[in-house]
mmCIF file of C-alpha atoms in Angstrom:
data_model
loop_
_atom_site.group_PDB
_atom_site.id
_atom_site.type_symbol
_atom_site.label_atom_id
_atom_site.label_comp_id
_atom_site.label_asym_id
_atom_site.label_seq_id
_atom_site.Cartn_x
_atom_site.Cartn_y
_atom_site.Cartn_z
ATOM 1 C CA UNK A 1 0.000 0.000 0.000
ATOM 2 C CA UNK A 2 1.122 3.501 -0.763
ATOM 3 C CA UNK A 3 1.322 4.906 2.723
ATOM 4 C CA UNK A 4 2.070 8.371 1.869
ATOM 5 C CA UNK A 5 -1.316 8.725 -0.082
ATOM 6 C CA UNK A 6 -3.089 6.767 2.295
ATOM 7 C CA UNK A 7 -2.134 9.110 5.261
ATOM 8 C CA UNK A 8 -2.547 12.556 2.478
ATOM 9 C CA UNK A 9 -6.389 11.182 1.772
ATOM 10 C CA UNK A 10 -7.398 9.385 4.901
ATOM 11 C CA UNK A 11 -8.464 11.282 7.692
ATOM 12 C CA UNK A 12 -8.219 9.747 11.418
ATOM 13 C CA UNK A 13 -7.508 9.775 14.750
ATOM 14 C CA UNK A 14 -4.149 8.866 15.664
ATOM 15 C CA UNK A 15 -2.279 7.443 18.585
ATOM 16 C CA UNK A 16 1.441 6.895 19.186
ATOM 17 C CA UNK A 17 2.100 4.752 22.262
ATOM 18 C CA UNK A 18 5.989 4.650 23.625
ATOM 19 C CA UNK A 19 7.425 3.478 26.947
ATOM 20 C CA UNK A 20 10.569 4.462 28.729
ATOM 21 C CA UNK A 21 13.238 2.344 29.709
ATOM 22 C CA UNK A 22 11.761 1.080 32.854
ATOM 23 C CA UNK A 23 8.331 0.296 31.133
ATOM 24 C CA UNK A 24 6.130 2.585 32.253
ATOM 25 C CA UNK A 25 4.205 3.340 29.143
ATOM 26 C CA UNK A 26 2.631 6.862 27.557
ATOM 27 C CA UNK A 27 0.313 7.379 24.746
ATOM 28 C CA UNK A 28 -0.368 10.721 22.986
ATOM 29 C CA UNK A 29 -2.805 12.032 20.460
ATOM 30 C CA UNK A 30 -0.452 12.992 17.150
ATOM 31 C CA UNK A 31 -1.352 14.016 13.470
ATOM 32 C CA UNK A 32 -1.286 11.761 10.479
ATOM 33 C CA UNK A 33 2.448 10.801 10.340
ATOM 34 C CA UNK A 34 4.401 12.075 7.457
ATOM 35 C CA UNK A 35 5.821 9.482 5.151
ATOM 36 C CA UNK A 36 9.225 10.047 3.325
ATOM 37 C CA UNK A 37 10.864 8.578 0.073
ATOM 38 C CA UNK A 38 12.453 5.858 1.324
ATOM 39 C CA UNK A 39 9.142 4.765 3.637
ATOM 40 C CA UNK A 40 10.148 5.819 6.835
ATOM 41 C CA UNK A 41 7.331 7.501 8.824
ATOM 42 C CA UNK A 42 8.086 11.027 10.268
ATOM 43 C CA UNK A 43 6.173 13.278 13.436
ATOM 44 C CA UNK A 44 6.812 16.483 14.346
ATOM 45 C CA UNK A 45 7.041 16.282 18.058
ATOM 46 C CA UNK A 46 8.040 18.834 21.535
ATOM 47 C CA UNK A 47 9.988 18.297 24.281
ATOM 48 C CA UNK A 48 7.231 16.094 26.203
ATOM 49 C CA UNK A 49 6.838 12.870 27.600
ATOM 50 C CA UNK A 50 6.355 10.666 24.390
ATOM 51 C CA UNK A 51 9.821 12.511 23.003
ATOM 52 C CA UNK A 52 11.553 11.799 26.428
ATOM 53 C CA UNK A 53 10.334 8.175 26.429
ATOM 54 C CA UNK A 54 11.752 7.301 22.828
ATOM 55 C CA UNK A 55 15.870 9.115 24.003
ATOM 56 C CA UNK A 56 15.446 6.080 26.489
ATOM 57 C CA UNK A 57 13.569 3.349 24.312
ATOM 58 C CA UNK A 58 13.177 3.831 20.382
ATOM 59 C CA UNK A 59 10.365 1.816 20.069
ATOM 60 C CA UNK A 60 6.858 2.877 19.360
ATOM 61 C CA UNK A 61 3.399 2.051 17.646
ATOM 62 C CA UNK A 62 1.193 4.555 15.761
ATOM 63 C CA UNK A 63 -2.733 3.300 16.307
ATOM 64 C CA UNK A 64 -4.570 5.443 13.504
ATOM 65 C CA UNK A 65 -8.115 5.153 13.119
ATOM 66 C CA UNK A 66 -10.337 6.027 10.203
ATOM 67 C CA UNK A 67 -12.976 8.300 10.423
ATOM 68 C CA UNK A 68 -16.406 7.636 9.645
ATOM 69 C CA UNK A 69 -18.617 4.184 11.143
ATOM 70 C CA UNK A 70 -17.196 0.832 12.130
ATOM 71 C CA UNK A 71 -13.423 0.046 13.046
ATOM 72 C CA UNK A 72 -11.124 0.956 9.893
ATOM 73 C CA UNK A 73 -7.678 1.831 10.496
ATOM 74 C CA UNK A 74 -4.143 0.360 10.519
ATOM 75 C CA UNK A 75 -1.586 -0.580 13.016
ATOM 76 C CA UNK A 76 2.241 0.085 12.724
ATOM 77 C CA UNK A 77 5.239 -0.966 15.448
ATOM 78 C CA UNK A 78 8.048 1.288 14.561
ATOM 79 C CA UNK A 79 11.451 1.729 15.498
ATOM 80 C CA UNK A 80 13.164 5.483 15.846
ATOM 81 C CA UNK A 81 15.870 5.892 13.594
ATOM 82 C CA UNK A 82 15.989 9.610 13.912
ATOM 83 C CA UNK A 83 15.274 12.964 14.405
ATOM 84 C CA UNK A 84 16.408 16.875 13.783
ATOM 85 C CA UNK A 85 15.753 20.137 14.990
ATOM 86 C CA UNK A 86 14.753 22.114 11.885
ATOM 87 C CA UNK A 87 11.977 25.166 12.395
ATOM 88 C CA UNK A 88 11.765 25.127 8.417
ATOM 89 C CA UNK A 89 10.929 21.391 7.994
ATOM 90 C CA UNK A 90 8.492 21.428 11.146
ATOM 91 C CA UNK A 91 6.739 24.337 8.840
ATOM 92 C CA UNK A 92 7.002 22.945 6.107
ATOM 93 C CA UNK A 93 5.756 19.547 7.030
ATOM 94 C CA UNK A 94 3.116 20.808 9.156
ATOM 95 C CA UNK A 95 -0.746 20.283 8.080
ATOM 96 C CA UNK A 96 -2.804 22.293 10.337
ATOM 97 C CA UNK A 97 -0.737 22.516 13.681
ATOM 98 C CA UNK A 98 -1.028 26.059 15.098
ATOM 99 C CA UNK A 99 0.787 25.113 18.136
ATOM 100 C CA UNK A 100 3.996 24.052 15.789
ATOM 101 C CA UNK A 101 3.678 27.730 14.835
ATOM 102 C CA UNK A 102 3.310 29.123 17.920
ATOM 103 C CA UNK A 103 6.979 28.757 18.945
ATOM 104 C CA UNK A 104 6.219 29.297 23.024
ATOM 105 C CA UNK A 105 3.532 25.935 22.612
ATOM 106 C CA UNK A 106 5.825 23.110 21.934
ATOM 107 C CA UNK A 107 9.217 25.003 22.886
ATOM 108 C CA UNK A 108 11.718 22.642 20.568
ATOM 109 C CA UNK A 109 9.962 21.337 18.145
ATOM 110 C CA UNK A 110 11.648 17.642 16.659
ATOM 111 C CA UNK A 111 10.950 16.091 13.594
ATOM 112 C CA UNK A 112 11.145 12.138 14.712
ATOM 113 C CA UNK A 113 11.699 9.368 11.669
ATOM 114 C CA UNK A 114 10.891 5.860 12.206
ATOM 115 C CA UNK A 115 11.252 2.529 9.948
ATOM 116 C CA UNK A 116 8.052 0.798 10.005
ATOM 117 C CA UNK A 117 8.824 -2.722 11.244
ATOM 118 C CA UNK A 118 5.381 -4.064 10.959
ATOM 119 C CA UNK A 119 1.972 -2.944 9.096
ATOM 120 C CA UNK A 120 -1.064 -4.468 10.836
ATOM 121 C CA UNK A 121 -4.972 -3.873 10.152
ATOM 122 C CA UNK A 122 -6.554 -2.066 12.912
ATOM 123 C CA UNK A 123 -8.450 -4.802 13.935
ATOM 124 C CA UNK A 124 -7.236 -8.579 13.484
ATOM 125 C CA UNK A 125 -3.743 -9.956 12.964
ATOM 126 C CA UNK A 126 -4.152 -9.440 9.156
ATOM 127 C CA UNK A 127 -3.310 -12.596 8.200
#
């Protein structure tokens, strides 16, 4: 599937879960991820808990769920490969977040890349 036109047309709720090194485990409302040339999946992120979590563990999963009725939606565990600090990318990436532009919101703002390591359905083990 072509994930980068899935996440341009597809509009969702999304959820990235990480968990620091000692396990204790944080989940966050975030945007529809960006997806780059070579597939990796990019979010623009601040200086909060999920960021803190992933300088500890890099691993994460992204929950997105379609809008409209019934359970549609995919899946992904990802690994963080990484991430810059670049005001120009964050605007230029950004779809609709205000608070990316409003630089006392999200203080540093970090774009985050990830390799996808596995692509399920939202509901079922897609097999």
């Amino acid at each position: 599937m072509d994930l980068e036109k899935y996440f341009n047309d597809t509009f969702g709720t999304g959820v990235l879960a990480t968990a620091n090194l000692d396990g204790e485990v944080n989940t966050a409302v975030f945007s529809r991820p960006h997806v780059t040339e070579d597939g990796k999946m990019a979010f623009i992120m601040g200086d909060k808990k999920t960021h803190a979590n992933l300088k500890t563990n890099p691993r994460a999963s992204y929950l997105f769920i379609e809008e409209g009725r019934g359970y549609k939606g995919k899946r992904f565990y990802l690994t963080m490969v990484s991430e810059e600090e670049n005001d120009e990318l964050v605007d230029q990436l950004c779809r609709r977040c205000k608070e990316a532009k409003d630089t006392g919101a999200m203080g540093t703002k970090h774009v985050v890349y990830f390799t996808i390591d596995l692509e399920l359905p939202l509901i079922g083990s897609g097999s």
